[in-house]
mmCIF file of C-alpha atoms in Angstrom:
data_model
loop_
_atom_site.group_PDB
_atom_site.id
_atom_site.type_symbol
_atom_site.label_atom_id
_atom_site.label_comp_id
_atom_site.label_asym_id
_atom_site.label_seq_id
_atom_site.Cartn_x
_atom_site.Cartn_y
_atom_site.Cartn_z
ATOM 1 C CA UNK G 27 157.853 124.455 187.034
ATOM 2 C CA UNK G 28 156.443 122.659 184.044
ATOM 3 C CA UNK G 29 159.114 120.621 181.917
ATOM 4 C CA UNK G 30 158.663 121.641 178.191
ATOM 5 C CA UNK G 31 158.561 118.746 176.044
ATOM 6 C CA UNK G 32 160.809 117.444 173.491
ATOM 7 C CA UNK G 33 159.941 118.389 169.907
ATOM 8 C CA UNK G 34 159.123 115.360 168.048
ATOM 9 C CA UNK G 35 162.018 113.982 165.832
ATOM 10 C CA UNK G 36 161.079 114.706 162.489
ATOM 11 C CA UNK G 37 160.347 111.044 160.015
ATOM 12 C CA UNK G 38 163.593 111.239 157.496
ATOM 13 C CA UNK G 39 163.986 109.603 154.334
ATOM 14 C CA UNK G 40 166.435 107.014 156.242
ATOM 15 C CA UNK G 41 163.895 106.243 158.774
ATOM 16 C CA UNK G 42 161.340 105.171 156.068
ATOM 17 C CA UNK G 43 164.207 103.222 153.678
ATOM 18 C CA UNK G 44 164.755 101.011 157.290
ATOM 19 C CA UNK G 45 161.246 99.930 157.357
ATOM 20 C CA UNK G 46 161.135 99.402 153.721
ATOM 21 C CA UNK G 47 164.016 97.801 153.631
ATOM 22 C CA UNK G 48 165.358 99.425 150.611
ATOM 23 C CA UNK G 49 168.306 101.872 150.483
ATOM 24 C CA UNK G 50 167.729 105.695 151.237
ATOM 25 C CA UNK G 51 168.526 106.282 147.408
ATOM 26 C CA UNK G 52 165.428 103.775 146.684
ATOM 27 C CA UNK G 53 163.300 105.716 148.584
ATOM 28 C CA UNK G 54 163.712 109.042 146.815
ATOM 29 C CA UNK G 55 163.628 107.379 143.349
ATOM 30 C CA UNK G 56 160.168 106.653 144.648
ATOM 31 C CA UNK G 57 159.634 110.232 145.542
ATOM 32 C CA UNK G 58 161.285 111.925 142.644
ATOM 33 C CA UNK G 59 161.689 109.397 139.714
ATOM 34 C CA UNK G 60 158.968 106.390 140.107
ATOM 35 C CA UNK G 61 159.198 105.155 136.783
ATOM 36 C CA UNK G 62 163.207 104.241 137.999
ATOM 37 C CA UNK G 63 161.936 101.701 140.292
ATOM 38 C CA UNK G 64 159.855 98.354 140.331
ATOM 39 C CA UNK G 65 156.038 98.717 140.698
ATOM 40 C CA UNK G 66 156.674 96.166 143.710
ATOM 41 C CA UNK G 67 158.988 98.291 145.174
ATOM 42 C CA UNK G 68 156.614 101.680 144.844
ATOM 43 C CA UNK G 69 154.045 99.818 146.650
ATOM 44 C CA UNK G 70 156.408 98.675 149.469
ATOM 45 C CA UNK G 71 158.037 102.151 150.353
ATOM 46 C CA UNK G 72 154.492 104.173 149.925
ATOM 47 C CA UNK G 73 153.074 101.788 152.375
ATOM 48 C CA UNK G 74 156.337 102.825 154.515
ATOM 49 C CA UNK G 75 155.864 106.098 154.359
ATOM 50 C CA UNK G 76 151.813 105.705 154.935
ATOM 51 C CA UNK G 77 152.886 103.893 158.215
ATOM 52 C CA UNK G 78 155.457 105.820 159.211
ATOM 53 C CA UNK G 79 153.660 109.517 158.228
ATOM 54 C CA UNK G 80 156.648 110.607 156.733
ATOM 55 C CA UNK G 81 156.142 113.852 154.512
ATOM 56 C CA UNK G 82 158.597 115.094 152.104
ATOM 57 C CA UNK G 83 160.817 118.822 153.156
ATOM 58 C CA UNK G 84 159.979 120.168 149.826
ATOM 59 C CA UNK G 85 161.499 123.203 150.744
ATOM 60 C CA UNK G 86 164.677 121.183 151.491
ATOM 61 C CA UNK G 87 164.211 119.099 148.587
ATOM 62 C CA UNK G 88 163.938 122.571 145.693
ATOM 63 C CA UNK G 89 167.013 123.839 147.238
ATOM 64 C CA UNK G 90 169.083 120.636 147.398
ATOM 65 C CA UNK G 91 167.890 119.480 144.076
ATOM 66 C CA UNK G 92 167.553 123.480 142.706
ATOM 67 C CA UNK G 93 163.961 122.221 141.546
ATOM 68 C CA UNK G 94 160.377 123.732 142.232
ATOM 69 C CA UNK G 95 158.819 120.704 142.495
ATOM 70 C CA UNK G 96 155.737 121.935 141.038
ATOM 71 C CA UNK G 97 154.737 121.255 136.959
ATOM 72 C CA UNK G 98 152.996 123.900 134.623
ATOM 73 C CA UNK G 99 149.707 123.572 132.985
ATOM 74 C CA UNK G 100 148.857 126.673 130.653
ATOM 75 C CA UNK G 101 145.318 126.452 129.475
ATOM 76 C CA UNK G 102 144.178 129.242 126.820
ATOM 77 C CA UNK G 103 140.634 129.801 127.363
ATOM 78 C CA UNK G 104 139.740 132.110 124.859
ATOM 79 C CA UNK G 105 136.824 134.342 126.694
ATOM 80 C CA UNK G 106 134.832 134.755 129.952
ATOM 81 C CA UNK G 107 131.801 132.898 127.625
ATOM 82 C CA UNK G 108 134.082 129.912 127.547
ATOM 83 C CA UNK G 109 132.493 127.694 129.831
ATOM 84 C CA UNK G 110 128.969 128.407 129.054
ATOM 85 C CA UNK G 111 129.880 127.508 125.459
ATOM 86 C CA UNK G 112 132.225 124.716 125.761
ATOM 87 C CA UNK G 113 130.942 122.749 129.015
ATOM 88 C CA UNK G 114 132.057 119.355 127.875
ATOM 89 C CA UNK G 115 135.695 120.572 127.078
ATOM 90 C CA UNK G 116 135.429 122.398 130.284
ATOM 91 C CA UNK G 117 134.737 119.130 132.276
ATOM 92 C CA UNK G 118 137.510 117.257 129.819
ATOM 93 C CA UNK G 119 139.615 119.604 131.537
ATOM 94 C CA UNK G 120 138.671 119.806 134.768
ATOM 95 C CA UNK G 121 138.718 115.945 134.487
ATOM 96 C CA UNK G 122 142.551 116.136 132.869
ATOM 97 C CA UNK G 123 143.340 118.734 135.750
ATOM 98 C CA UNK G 124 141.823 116.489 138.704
ATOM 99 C CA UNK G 125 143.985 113.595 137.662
ATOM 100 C CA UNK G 126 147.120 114.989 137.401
ATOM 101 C CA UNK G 127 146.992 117.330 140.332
ATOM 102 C CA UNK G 128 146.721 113.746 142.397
ATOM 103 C CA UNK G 129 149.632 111.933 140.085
ATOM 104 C CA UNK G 130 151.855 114.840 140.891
ATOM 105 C CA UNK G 131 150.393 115.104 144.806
ATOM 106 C CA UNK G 132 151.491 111.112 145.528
ATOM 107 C CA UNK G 133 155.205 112.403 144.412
ATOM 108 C CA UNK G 134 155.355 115.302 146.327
ATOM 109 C CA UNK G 135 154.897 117.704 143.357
ATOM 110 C CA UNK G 136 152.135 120.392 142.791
ATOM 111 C CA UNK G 137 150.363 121.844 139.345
ATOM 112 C CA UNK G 138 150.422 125.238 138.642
ATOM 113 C CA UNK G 139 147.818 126.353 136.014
ATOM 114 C CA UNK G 140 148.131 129.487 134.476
ATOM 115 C CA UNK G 141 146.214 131.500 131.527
ATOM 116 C CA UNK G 142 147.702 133.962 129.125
ATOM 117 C CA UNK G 143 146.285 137.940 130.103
ATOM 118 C CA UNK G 144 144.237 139.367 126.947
ATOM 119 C CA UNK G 145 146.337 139.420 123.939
ATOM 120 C CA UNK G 146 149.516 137.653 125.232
ATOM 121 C CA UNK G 147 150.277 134.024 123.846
ATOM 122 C CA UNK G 148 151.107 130.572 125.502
ATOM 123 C CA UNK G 149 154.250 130.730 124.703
ATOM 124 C CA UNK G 150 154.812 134.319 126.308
ATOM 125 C CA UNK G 151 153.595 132.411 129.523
ATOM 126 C CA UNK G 152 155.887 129.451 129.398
ATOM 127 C CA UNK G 153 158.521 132.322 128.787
ATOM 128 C CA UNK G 154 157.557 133.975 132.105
ATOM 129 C CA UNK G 155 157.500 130.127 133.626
ATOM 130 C CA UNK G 156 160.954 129.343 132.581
ATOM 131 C CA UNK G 157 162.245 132.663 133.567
ATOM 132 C CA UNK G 158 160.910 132.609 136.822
ATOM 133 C CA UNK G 159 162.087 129.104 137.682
ATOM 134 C CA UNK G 160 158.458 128.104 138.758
ATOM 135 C CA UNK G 161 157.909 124.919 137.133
ATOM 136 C CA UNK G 162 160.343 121.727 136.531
ATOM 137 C CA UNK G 163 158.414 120.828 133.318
ATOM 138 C CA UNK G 164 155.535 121.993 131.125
ATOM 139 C CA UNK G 165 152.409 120.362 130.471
ATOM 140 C CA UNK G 166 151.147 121.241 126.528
ATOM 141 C CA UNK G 167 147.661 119.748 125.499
ATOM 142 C CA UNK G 168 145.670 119.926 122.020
ATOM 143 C CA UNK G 169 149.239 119.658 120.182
ATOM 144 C CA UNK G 170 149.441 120.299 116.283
ATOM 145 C CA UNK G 171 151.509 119.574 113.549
ATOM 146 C CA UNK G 172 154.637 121.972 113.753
ATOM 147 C CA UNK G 173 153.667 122.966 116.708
ATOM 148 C CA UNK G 174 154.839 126.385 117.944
ATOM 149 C CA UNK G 175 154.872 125.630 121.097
ATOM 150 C CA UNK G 176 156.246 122.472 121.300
ATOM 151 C CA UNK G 177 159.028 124.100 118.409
ATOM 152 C CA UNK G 178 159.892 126.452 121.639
ATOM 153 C CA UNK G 179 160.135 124.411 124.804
ATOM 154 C CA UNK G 180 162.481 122.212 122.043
ATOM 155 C CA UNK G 181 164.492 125.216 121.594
ATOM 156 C CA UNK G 182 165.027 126.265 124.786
ATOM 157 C CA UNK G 183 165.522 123.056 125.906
ATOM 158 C CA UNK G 184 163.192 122.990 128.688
ATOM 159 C CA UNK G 185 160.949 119.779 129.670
ATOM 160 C CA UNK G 186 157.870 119.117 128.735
ATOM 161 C CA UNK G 187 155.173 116.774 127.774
ATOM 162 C CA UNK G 188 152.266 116.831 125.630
ATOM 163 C CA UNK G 189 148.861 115.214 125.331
ATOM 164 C CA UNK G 190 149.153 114.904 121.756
ATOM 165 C CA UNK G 191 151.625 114.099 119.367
ATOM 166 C CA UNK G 192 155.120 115.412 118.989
ATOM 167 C CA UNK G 193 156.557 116.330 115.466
ATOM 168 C CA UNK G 194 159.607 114.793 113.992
ATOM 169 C CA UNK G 195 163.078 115.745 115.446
ATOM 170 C CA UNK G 196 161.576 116.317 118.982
ATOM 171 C CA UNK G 197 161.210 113.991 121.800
ATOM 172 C CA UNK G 198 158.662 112.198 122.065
ATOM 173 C CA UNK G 199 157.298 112.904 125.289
ATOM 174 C CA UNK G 200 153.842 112.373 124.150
ATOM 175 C CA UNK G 201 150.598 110.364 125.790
ATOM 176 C CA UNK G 202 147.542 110.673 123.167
ATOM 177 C CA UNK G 203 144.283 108.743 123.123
ATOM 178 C CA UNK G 204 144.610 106.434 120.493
ATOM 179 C CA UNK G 205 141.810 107.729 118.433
ATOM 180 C CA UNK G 206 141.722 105.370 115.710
ATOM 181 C CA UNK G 207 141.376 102.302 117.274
ATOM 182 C CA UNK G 208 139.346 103.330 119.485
ATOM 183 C CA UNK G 209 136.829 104.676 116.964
ATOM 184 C CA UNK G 210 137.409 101.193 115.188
ATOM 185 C CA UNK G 211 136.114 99.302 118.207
ATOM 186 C CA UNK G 212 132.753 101.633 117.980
ATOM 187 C CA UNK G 213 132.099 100.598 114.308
ATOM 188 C CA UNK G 214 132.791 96.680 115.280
ATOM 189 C CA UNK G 215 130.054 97.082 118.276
ATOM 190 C CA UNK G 216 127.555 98.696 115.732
ATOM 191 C CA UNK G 217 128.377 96.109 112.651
ATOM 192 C CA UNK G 218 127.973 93.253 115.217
ATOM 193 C CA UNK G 219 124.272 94.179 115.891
ATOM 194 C CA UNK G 220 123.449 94.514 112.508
ATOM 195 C CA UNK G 221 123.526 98.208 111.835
ATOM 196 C CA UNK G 222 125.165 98.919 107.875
ATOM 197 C CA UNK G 223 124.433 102.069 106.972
ATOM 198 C CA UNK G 224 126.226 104.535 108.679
ATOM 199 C CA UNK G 225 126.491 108.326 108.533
ATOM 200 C CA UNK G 226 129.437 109.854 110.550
ATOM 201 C CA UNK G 227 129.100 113.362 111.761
ATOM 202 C CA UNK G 228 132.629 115.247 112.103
ATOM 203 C CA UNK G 229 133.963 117.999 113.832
ATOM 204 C CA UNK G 230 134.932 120.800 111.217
ATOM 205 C CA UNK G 231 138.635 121.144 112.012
ATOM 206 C CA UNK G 232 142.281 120.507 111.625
ATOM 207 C CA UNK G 233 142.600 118.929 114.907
ATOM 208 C CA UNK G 234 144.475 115.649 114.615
ATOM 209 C CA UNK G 235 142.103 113.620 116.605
ATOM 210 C CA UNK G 236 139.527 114.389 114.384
ATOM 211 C CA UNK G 237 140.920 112.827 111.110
ATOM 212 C CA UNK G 238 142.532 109.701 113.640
ATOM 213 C CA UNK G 239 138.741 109.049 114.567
ATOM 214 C CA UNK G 240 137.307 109.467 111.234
ATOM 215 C CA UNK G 241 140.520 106.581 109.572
ATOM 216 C CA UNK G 242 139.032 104.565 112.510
ATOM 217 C CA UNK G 243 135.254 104.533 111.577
ATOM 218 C CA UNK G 244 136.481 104.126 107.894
ATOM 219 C CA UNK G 245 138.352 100.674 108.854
ATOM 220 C CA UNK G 246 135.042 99.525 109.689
ATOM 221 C CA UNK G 247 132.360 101.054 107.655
ATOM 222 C CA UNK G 248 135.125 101.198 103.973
ATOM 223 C CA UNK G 249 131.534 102.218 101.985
ATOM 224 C CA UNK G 250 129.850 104.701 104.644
ATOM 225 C CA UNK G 251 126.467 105.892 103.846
ATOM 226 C CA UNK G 252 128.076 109.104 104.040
ATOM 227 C CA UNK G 253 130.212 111.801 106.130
ATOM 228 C CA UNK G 254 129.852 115.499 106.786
ATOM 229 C CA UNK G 255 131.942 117.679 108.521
ATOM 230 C CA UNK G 256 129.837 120.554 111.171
ATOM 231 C CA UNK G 257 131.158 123.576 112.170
ATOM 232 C CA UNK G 258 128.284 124.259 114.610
ATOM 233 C CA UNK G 259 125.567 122.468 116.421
ATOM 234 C CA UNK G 260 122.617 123.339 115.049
ATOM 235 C CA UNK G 261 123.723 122.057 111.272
ATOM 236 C CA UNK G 262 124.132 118.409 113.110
ATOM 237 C CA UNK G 263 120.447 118.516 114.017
ATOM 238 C CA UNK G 264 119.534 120.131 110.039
ATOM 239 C CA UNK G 265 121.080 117.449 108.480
ATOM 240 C CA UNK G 266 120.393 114.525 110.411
ATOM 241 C CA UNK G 267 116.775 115.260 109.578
ATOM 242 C CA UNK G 268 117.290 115.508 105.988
ATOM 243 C CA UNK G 269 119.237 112.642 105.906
ATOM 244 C CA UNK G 270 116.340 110.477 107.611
ATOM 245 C CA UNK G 271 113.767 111.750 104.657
ATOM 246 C CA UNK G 272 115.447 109.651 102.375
ATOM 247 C CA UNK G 273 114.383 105.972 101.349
ATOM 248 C CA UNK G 274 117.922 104.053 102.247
ATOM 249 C CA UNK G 275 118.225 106.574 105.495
ATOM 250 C CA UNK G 276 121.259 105.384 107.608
ATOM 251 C CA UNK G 277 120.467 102.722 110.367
ATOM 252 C CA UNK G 278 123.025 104.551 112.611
ATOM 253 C CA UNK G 279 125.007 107.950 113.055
ATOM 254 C CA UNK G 280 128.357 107.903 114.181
ATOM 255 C CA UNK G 281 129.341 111.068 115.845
ATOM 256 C CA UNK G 282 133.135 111.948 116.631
ATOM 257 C CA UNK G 283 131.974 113.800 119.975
ATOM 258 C CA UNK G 284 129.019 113.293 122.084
ATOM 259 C CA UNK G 285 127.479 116.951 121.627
ATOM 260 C CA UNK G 286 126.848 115.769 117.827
ATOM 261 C CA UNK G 287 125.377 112.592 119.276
ATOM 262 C CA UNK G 288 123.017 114.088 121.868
ATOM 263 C CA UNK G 289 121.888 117.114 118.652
ATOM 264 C CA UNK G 290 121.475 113.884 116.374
ATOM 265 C CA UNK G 291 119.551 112.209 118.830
ATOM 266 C CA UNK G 292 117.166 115.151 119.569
ATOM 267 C CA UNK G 293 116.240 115.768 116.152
ATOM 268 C CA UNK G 294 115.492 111.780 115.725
ATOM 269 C CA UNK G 295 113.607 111.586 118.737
ATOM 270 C CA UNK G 296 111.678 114.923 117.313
ATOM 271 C CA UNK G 297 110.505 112.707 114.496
ATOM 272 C CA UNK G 298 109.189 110.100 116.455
ATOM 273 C CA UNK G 299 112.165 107.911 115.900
ATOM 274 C CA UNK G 300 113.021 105.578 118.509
ATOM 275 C CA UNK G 301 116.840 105.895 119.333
ATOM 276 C CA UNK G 302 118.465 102.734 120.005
ATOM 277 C CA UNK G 303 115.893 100.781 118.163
ATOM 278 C CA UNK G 304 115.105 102.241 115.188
ATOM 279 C CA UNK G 305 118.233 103.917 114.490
ATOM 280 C CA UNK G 306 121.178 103.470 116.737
ATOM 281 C CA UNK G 307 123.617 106.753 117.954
ATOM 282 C CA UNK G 308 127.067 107.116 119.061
ATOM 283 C CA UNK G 309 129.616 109.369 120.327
ATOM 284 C CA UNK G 310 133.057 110.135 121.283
ATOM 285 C CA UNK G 311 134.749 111.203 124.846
ATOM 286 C CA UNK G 312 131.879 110.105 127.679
ATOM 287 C CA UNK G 313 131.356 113.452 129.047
ATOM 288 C CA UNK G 314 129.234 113.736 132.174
ATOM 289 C CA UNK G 315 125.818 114.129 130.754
ATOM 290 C CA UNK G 316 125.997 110.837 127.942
ATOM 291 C CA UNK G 317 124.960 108.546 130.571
ATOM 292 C CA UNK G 318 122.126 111.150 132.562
ATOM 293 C CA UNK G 319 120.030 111.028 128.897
ATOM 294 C CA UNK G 320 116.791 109.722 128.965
ATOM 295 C CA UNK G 321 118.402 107.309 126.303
ATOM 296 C CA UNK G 322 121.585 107.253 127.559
ATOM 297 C CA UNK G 323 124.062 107.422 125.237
ATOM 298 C CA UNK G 324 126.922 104.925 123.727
ATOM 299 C CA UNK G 325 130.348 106.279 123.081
ATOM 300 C CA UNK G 326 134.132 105.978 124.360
ATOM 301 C CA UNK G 327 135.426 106.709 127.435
ATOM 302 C CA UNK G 328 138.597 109.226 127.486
ATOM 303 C CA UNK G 329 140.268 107.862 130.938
ATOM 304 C CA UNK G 330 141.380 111.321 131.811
ATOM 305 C CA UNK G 331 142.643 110.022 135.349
ATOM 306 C CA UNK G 332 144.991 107.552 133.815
ATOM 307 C CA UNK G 333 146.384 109.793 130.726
ATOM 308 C CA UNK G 334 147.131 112.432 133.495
ATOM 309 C CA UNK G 335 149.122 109.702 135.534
ATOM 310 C CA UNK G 336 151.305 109.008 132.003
ATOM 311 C CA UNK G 337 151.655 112.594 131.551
ATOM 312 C CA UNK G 338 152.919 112.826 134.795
ATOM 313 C CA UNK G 339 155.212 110.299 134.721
ATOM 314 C CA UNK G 340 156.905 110.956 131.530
ATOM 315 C CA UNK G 341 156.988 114.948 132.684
ATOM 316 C CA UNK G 342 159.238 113.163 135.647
ATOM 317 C CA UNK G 343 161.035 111.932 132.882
ATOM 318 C CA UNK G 344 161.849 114.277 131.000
ATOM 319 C CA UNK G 345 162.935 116.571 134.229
ATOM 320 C CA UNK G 346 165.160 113.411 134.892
ATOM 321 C CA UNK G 347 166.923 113.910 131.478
ATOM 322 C CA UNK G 348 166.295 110.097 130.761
ATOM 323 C CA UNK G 349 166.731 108.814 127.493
ATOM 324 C CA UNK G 350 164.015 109.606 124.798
ATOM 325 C CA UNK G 351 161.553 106.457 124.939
ATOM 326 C CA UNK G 352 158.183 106.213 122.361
ATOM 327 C CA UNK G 353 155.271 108.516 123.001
ATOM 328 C CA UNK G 354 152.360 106.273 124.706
ATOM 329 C CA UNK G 355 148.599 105.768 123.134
ATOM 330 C CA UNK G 356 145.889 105.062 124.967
ATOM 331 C CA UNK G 357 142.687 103.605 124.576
ATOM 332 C CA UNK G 358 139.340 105.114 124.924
ATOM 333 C CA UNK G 359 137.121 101.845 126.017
ATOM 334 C CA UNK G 360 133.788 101.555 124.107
ATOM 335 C CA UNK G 361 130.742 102.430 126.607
ATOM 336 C CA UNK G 362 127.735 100.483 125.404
ATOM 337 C CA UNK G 363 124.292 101.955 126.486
ATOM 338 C CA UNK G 364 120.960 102.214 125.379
ATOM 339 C CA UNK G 365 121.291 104.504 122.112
ATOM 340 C CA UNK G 366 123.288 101.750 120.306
#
């Protein structure tokens, strides 16, 4: 008769605090609440539970702690043409979504990402959310002034944390790019090699980060050749041509998003006009294709992977109930290639 074997004993949260040498309470800060906790220590108990192979009884864990352990991102795409006509924002996304699925992953947490059904609203799916007890904390992005979104999850008191600002009287559980600054730093590259004359192209909307990048080219360029605001692509291309018929034509076009940039650089390169050299180009947010151009292109860098990692952390946070703290910018860093 063949013995049956022993079931393996199952790693436990004590077995990884031993080799750690931290306290069992240390060791689920690091699992539930890392920003409670020394980066030294995070390091020291991850490499104990790497070792070790422990892995987390979520099950156990949601119905001890009467949490899901699982965050919501809504995302409101607004038809099935979405992608086709937004495939930069779709990347941003995919980009945002990549990075916090793996912040949430190293803390035992998952992402649920939903969409509203045709003719319901965001908020109508955080109400479902909340309801249903399927998230711990909502993710909001592309926030506005009086948001009423953000005026909801306030009300109802549930957590949440936005990329983008929060309005006055809520917490600030906020991580935004820090658009202004980081639009500054463009115009300092393109003053220190010379280039005066600048036209910025803008985005034609109420967006925040569209007025935070325009302040920052204006610190920079206080006397601009000139700046227009676009509504759609093909009126970047109209009047970058127009503009480069005139006698003092700008030595440079600022764009505040590299689809102007590449447009602008098409109908230069159309003319004969060597981008880079004879007139410099820039844009805003590094998608995929600004550095597969055959002049590849010069712009800022949204690090999606570590503005995911913030948003995660403050989401664990604000599920926490730890004390309001500042909302967190961050910077875009300044990608210098061959168009400027």
């Amino acid at each position: 008769m063949v013995e049956r074997k022993k079931p393996m004993r199952r790693t436990t949260v004590a077995d990884v605090a031993q080799r750690a040498g931290v306290s069992a309470m240390t060791v689920s800060n690091v699992l539930n609440a890392p920003h409670r906790v020394s980066e030294q220590t995070v390091r020291t108990v991850r490499a104990a539970i790497d070792e070790l192979g422990y892995t987390p009884n979520h099950a156990a864990r949601a119905l001890s702690s009467g949490r899901s352990q699982v965050i919501g991102l809504p995302l409101y795409l607004e038809d099935d043409n979405f992608a086709d006509q937004n495939p930069g924002l779709v990347g941003f996304l995919h980009g945002l979504l990549g990075g916090l699925v793996k912040a949430a992953a190293v803390a035992g947490y998952g992402v649920h990402v939903t969409t509203p059904t045709e003719g319901a609203t965001e908020i109508a799916v955080y109400e479902k959310l909340i309801a249903a007890r399927q998230v711990d904390a909502i993710v909001v992005i592309e926030t506005m002034p009086h948001d009423p979104r953000l005026e909801f999850l306030s009300n109802r008191g549930f957590p949440f944390v936005a990329f983008g600002r929060t309005g006055h009287g809520q917490r600030q559980c906020w991580v935004d790019v820090d658009n202004v600054a980081s639009m500054a730093a463009i115009g300092r590259h393109l003053r220190s090699t010379g280039r005066q004359r600048a036209a910025y192209l803008a985005t034609g909307s109420s967006l925040p980060w569209v007025h935070q990048r325009q302040e920052g080219f204006l610190q920079e360029f206080t006397s601009p050749h000139s700046i227009q605001s676009f509504d759609d692509l093909s009126a970047v291309g109209d009047y970058v041509l127009a503009a480069l018929d005139r006698a003092d034509h700008p030595d440079v076009f600022v764009a505040d998003n590299d689809a102007f940039a590449v447009v602008a650089m098409r109908a230069l390169q159309r003319r004969g006009v060597k981008v880079g050299q004879d007139v410099a180009v820039t844009g805003f947010n590094d998608f995929p294709f600004a550095s597969m151009l055959d002049t590849p292109l010069t712009t800022a860098r949204i690090p999606l992977r570590d503005i995911a990692a913030c948003l995660f952390d403050r989401a664990l946070r604000e599920i926490s109930g730890d004390p309001d703290q500042p909302g967190q910018l961050v910077i875009a860093p300044l990608v210098v290639r061959s168009s400027a």
